[in-house]
Coordinates of C-alpha atoms in Angstrom, one line a residue:
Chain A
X1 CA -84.4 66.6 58.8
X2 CA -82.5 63.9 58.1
X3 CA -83.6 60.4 55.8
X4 CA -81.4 57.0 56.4
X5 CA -81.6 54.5 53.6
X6 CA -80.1 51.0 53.9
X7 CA -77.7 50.7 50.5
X8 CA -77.1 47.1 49.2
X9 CA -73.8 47.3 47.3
X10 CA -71.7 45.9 45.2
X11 CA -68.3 46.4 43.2
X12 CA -65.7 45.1 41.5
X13 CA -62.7 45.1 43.4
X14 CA -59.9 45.7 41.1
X15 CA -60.1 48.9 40.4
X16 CA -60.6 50.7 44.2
X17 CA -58.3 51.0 46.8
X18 CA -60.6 48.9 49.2
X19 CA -63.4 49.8 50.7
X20 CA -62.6 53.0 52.8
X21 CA -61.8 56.4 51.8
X22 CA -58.7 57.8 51.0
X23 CA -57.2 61.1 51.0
X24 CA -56.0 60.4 47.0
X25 CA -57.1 56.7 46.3
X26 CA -60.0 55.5 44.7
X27 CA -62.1 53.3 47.0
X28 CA -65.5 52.3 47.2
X29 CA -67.1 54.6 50.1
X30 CA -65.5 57.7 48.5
X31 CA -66.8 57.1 44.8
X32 CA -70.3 55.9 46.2
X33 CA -70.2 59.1 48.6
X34 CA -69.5 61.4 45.2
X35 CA -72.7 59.9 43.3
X36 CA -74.6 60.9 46.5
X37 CA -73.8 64.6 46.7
X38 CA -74.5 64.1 42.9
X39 CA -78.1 64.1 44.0
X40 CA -78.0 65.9 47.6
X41 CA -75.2 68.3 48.3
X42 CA -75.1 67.8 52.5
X43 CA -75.0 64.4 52.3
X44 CA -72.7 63.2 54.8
X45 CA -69.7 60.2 53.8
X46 CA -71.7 57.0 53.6
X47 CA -70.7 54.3 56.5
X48 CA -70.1 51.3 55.5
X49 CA -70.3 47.5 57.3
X50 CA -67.2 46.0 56.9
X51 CA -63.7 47.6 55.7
X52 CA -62.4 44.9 52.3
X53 CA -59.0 45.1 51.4
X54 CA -57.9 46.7 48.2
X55 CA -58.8 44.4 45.4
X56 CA -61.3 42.4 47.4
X57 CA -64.9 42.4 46.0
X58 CA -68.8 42.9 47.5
X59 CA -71.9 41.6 46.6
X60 CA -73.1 42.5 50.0
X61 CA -71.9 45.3 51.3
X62 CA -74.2 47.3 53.3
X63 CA -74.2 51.1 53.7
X64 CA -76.2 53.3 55.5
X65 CA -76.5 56.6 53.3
X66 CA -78.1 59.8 55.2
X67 CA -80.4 62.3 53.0
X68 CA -81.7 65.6 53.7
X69 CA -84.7 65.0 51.6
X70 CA -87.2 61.9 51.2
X71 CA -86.7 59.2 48.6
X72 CA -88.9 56.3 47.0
X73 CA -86.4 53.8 47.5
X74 CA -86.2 52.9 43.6
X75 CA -85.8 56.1 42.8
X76 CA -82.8 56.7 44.8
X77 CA -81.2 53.7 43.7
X78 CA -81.6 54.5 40.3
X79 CA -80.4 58.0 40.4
X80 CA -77.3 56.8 42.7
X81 CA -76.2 54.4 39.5
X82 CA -76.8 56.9 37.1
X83 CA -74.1 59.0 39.0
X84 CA -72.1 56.0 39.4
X85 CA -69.4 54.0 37.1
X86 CA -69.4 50.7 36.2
X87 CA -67.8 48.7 38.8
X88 CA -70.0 49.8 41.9
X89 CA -73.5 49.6 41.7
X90 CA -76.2 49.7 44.5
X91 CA -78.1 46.8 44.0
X92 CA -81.1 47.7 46.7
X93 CA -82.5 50.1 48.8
X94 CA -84.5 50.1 51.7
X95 CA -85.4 53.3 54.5
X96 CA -83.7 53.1 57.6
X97 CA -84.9 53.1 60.8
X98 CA -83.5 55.6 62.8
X99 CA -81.0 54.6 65.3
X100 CA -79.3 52.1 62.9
X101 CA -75.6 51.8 62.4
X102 CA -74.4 49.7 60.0
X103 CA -70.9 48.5 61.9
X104 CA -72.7 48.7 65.5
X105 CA -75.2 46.0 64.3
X106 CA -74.4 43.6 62.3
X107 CA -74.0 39.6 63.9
X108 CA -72.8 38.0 61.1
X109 CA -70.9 38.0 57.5
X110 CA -70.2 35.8 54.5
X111 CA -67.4 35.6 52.4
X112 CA -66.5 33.5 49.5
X113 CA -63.0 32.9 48.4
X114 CA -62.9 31.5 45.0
X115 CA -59.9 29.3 44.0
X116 CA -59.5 28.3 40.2
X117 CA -57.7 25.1 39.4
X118 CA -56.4 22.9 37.0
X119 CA -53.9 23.1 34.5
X120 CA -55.2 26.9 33.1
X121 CA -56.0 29.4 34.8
X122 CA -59.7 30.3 33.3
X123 CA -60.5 33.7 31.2
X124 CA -63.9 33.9 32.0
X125 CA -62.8 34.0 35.7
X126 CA -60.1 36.5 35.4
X127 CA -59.4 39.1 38.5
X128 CA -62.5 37.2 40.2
X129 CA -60.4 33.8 41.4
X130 CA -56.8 33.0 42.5
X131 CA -55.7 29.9 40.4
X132 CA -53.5 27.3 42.4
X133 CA -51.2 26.2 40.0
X134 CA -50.0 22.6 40.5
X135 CA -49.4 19.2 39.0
X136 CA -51.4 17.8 41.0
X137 CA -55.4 18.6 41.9
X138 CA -56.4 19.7 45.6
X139 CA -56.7 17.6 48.1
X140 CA -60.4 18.8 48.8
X141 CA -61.3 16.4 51.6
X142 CA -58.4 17.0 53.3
X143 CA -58.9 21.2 53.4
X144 CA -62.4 20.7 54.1
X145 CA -61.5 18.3 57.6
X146 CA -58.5 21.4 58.2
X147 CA -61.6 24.2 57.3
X148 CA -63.8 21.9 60.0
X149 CA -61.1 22.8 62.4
X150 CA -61.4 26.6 62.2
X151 CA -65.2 26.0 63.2
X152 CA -65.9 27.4 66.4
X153 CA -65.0 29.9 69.0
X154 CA -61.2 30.5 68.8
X155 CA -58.3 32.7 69.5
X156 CA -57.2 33.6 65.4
X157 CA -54.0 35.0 66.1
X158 CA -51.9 32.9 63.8
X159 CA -55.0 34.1 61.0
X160 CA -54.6 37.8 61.7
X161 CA -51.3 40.2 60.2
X162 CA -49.5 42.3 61.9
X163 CA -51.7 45.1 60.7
X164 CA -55.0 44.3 62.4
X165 CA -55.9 46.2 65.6
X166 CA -59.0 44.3 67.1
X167 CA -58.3 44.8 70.7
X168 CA -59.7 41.4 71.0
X169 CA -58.5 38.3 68.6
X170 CA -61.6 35.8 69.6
X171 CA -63.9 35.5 66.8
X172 CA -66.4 32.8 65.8
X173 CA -66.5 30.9 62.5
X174 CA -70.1 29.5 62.4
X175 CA -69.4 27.6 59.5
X176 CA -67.0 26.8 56.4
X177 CA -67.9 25.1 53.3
X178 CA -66.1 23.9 50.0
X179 CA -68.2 23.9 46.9
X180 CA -67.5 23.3 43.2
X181 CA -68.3 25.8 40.8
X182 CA -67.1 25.9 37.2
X183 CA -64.3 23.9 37.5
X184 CA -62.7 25.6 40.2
X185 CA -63.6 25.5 44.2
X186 CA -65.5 28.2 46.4
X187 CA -64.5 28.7 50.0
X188 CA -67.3 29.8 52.0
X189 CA -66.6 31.2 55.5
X190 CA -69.3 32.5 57.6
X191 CA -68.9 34.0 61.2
X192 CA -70.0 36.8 63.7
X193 CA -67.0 38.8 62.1
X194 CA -63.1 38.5 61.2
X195 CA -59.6 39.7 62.1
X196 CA -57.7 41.6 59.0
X197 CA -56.8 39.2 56.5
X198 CA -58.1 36.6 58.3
X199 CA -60.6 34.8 55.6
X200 CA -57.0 35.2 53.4
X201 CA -54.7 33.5 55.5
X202 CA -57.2 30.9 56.5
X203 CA -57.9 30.3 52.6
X204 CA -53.4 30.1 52.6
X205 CA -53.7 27.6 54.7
X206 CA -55.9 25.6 53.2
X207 CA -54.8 25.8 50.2
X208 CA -51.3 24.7 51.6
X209 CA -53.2 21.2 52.9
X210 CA -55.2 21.2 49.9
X211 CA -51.4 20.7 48.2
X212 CA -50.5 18.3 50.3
X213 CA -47.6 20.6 52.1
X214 CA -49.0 20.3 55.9
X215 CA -51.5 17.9 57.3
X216 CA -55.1 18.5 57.8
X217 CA -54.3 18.0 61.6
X218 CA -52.0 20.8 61.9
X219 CA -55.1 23.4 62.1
X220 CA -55.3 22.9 65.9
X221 CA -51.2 23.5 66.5
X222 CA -52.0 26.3 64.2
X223 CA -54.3 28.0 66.3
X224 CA -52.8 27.0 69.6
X225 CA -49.6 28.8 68.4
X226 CA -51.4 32.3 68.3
X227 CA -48.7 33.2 66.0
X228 CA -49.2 34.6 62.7
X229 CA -46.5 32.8 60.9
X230 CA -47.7 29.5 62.0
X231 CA -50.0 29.7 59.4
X232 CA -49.9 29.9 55.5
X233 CA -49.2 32.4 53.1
X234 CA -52.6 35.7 52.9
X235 CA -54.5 34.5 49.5
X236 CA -54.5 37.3 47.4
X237 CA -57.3 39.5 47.5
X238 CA -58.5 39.1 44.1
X239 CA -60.6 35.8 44.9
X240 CA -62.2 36.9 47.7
X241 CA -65.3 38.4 48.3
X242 CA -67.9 39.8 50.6
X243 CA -70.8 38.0 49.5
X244 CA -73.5 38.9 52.4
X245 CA -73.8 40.5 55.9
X246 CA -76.7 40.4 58.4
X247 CA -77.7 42.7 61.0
X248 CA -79.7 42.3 64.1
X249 CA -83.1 41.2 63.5
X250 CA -85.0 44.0 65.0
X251 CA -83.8 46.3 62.7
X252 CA -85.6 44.6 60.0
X253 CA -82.5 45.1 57.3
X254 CA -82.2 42.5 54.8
X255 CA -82.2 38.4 56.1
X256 CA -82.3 37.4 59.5
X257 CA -79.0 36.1 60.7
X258 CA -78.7 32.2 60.1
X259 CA -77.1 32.0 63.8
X260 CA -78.7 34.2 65.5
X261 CA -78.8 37.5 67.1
X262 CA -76.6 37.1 69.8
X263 CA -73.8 35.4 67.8
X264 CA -71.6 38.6 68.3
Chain B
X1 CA -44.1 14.5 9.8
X2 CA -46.9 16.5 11.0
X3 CA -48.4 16.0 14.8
X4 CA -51.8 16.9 15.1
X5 CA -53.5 18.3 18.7
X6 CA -56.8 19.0 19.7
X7 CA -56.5 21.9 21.8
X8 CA -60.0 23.4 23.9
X9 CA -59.6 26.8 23.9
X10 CA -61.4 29.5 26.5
X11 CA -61.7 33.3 25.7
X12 CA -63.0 36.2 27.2
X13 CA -64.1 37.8 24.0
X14 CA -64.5 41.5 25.0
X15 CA -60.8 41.7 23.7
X16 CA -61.2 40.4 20.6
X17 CA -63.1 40.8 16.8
X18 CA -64.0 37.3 16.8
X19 CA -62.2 33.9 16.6
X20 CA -61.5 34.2 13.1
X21 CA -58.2 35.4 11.7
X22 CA -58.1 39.1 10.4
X23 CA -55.6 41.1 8.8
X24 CA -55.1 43.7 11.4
X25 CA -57.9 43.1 13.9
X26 CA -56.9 41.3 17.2
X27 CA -58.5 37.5 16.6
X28 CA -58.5 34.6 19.1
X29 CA -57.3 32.8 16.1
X30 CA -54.1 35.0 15.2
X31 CA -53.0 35.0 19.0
X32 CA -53.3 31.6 19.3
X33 CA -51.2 31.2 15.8
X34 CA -48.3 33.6 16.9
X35 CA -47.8 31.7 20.6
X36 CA -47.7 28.6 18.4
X37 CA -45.0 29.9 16.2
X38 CA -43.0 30.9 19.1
X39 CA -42.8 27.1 19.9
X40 CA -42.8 25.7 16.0
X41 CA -41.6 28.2 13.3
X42 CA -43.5 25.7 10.5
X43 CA -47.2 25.4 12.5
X44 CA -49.9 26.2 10.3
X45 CA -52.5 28.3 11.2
X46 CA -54.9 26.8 13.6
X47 CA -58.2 25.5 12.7
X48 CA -61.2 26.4 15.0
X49 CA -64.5 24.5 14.7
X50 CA -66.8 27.6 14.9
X51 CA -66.6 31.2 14.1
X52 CA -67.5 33.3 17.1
X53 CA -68.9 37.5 16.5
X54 CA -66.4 40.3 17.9
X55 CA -67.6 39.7 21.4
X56 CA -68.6 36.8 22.2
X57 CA -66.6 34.4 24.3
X58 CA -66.0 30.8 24.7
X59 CA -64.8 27.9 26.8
X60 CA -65.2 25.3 24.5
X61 CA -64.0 26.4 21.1
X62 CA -62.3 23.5 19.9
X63 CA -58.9 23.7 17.7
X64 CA -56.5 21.5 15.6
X65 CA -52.9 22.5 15.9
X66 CA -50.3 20.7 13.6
X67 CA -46.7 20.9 14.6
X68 CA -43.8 19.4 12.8
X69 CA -42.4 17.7 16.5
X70 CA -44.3 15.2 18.8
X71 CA -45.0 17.1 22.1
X72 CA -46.4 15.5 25.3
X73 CA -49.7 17.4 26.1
X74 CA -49.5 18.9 29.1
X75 CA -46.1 20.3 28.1
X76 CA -47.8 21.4 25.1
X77 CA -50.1 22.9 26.9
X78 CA -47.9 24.8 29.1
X79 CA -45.5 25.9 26.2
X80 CA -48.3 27.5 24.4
X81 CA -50.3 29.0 27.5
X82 CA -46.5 30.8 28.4
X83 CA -47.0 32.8 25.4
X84 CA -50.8 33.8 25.6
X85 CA -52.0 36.6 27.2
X86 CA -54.5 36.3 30.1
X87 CA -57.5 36.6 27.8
X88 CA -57.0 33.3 25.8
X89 CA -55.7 29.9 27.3
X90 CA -55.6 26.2 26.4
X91 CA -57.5 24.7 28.9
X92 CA -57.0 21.2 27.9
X93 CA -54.7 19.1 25.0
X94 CA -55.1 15.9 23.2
X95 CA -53.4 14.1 20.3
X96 CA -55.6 14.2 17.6
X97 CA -55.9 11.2 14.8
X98 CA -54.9 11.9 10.9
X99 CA -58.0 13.1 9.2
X100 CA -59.4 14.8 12.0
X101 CA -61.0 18.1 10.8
X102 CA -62.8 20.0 13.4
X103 CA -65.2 21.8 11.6
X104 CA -66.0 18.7 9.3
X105 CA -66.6 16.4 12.3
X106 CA -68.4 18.8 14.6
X107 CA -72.0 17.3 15.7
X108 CA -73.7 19.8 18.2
X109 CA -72.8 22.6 20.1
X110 CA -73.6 24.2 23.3
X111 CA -74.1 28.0 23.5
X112 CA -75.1 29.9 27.1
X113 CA -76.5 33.0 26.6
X114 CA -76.4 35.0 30.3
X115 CA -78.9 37.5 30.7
X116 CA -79.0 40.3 33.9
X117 CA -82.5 41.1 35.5
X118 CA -83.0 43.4 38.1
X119 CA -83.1 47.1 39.1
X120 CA -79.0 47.3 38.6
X121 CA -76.5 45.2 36.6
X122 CA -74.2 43.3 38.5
X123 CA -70.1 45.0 38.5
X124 CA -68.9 41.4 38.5
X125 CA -70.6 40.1 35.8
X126 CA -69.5 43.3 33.6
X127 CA -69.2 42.0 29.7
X128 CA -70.0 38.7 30.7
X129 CA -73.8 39.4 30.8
X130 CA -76.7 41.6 29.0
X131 CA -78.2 43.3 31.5
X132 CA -82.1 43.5 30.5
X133 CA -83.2 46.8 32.3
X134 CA -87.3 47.1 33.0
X135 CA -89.5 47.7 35.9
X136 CA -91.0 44.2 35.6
X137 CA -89.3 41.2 36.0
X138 CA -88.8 39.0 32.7
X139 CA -91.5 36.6 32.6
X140 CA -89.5 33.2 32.4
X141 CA -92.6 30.7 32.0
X142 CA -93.3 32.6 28.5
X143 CA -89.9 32.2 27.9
X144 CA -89.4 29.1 28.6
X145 CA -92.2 28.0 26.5
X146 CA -91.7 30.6 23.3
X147 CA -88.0 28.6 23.7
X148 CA -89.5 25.2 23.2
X149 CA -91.2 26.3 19.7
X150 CA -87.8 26.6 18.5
X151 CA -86.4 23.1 19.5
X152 CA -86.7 20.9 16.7
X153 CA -85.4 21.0 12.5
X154 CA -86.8 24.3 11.5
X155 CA -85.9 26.7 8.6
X156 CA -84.7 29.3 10.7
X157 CA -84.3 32.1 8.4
X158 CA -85.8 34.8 10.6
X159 CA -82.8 33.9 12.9
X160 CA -80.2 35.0 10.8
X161 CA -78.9 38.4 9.2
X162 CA -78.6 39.4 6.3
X163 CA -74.7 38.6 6.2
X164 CA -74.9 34.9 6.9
X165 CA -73.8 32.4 3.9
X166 CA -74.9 29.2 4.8
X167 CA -76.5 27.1 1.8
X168 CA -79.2 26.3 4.0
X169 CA -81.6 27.7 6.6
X170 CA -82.5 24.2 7.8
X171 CA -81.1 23.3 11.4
X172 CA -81.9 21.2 14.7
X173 CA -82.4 22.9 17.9
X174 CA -82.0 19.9 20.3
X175 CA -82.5 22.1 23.4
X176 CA -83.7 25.3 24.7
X177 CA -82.9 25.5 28.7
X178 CA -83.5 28.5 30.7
X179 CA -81.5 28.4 34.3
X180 CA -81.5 30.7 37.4
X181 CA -77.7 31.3 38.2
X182 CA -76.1 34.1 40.0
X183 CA -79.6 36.7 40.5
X184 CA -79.3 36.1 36.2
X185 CA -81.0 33.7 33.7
X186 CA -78.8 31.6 31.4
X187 CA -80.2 30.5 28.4
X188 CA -78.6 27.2 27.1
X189 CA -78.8 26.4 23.2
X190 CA -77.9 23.1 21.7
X191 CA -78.3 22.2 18.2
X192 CA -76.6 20.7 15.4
X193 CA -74.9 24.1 14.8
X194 CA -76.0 27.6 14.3
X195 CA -76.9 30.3 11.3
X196 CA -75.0 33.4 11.5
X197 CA -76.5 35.7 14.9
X198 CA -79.0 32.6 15.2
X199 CA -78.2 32.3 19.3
X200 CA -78.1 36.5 19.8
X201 CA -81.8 36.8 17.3
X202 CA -83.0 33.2 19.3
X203 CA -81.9 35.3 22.9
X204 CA -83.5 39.1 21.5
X205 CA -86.3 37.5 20.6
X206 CA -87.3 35.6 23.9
X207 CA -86.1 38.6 26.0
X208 CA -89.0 40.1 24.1
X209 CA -91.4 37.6 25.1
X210 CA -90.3 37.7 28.7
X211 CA -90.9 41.2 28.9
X212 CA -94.2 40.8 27.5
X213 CA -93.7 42.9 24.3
X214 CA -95.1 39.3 22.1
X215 CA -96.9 36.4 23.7
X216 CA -94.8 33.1 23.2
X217 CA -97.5 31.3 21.0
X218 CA -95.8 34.1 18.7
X219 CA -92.8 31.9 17.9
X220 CA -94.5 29.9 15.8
X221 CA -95.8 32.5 13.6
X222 CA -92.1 34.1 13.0
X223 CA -90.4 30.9 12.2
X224 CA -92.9 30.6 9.7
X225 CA -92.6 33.9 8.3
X226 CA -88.7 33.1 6.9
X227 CA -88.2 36.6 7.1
X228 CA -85.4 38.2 9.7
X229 CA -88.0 41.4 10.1
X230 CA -90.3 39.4 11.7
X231 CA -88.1 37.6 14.8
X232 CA -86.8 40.5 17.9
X233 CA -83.7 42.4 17.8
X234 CA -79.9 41.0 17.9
X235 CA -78.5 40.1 21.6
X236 CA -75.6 42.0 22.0
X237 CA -72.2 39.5 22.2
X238 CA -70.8 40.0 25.6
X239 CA -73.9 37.8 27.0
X240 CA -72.9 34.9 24.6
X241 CA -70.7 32.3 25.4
X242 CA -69.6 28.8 23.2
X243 CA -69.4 26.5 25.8
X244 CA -68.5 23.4 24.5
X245 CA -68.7 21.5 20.9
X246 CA -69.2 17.8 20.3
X247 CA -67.4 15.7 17.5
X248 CA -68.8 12.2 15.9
X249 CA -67.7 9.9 18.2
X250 CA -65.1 7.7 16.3
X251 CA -62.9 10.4 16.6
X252 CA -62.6 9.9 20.4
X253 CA -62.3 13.9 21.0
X254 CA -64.0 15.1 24.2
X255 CA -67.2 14.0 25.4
X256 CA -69.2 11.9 22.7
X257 CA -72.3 14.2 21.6
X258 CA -75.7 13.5 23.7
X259 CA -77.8 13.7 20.5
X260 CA -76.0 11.0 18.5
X261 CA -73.4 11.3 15.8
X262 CA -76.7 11.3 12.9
X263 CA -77.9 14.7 14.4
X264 CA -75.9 16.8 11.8

């Protein structure tokens, strides 16, 4: 018999590889898989939602973890984090029904890219923001008219690296927010899914309007070029993270999507 | 001629054995003092308005540098930040006036104590948080009201250990705030200033109430009691934070102090 749990989790990116596994490299899905066989020794590797670049964080990454035995749900995800290290935690657990699939079903995802700024870059924040350095503050009505402009059904091409296979480069940003926090500015992009790198080079780009190097009215050239170096430099990965994901709404996994099932 | 600067200093204190200067000991004040030297062979060392544990961080300590050249701030700011590591920053620089002294002239402080609830503690709030495990969540309304016994002058002897010096046990709690922030509670102290370990035996103390372990009418009882044996256990540091100090107001150093300049 087989037991699928839903996994909530969330790690510190810094010190994995990114989210898939690797033959040597620490990532996320192979040290998470490790703690399981901890516990159940034909537990198969964990599947994961979406695949975060080396250094990028989660608060939100959802996992669907297959037993061979029964679990209470709290039990499990205590046991799981007593097998696991600091910097990835599962941070809820819920059964499964069967037939789910994690990368199969999910409609929509969150990120937030964090941005520090200001003449320091902030301690507390360290390896959680990217600090724009600059003697002047960002322009933050100007990015958020540009952000408005990446709202909508679109061809990304200019917002995806050379990298990204997606047979398809039409995507859907539902929405994208700027809010202060602690001094420094959060970028919140939310959509049915994105292109590699593409919440990074959008936050690049941005971040170049916010600095008052292109116009808040080149987003739609941008686009219209469908070519990646028409847009701004990738973000690094250390201010971004995967904050949330949601999955169709029959499968009764975490929040209903904000947009919908059939945003995807 | 000497040119004194008011320098707000940030820390993450996991790093360090306290502001305070120590012989061998990393301390936020010696790194501070040896990037200073790199600029001005004759600086003095630095004077910092409070005395933070090994531990504990801070955004808002607040610091008097002297130099033996005028500087302009922000290239003051700059110069010294080139020569700090990433775990100790000058956020922000002013000229100070002759006969400033920070400790002297301090009238209330802020301290934010972060607290974790929840079946698993958050990787990215690692060291910046006590995560309070239990099967319950904390009760905040006890809290919340055990906290407001404490706001007012008090003799708060049974909030300090054994080591602290102070004259007197006297002090003024002006506030006692408990937030929601991040999936965590914050708990925000402000007061005239603080007894040795008063904000960490203040914090171990309500976390006790909120997991039921006293009721909050409790408070009352242990304030009066004057003895340390009879308030909760010591808060470890990493959850505490200084976040920001207020000086009499003729000095025109930061924000002018919400509680008046008579509080202290």
């Amino acid at each position: 018999m087989a037991y699928p749990y839903f996994l909530r989790v969330a790690y510190a990116g810094g010190g994995f590889h990114g989210w898939q596994i690797q033959s040597v490299l620490r990532s996320g899905q192979g040290v998470l898989w490790d703690a399981l066989r901890r516990l159940d020794d034909q537990v198969p590797m964990p599947q994961g939602t979406g695949r975060t670049d080396a250094g990028v964080h989660a608060r939100g990454q959802g996992v669907l973890a297959t037993l061979s035995r029964p679990w209470e749900p709290y039990r499990l995800l205590a046991a799981v984090n007593a097998h696991l290290p600091w910097d990835l935690r599962v941070m809820s657990v819920q059964a499964a029904p069967e037939g789910f699939f994690p990368r199969q079903h999910a409609v929509g995802k969150r990120y937030v890219y964090r941005l520090g700024t200001g003449p320091a870059a902030d301690p507390l924040a360290h390896g959680q923001r990217w600090h724009v350095h600059g003697a002047a503050p960002l322009e933050v009505a100007a990015m958020a008219e540009a952000g408005a402009c990446l709202v909508g059904t679109h061809d990304f091409s200019s917002f995806r690296c050379a990298e990204c296979v997606a047979p398809s480069p039409v995507r859907t940003l539902h929405a994208c927010r700027i809010q202060l926090r602690d001094g420094g500015l959060d970028l919140v992009f939310e959509g049915d899914r994105f292109l590699m790198h593409q919440v990074r080079i959008m936050t690049g780009t941005l971040v170049d309007v916010g600095r008052g190097r292109r116009p808040a009215g080149a987003l739609e050239g941008i686009l219209a070029a469908r070519d990646r170096r028409a847009a701004g430099p990738t973000a690094p990965p250390e201010g971004l993270c995967l904050d949330q994901i949601w999955y169709e709404a029959r499968w009764g996994i975490g929040d209903p999507c904000p947009f919908g099932d059939q945003s995807r």
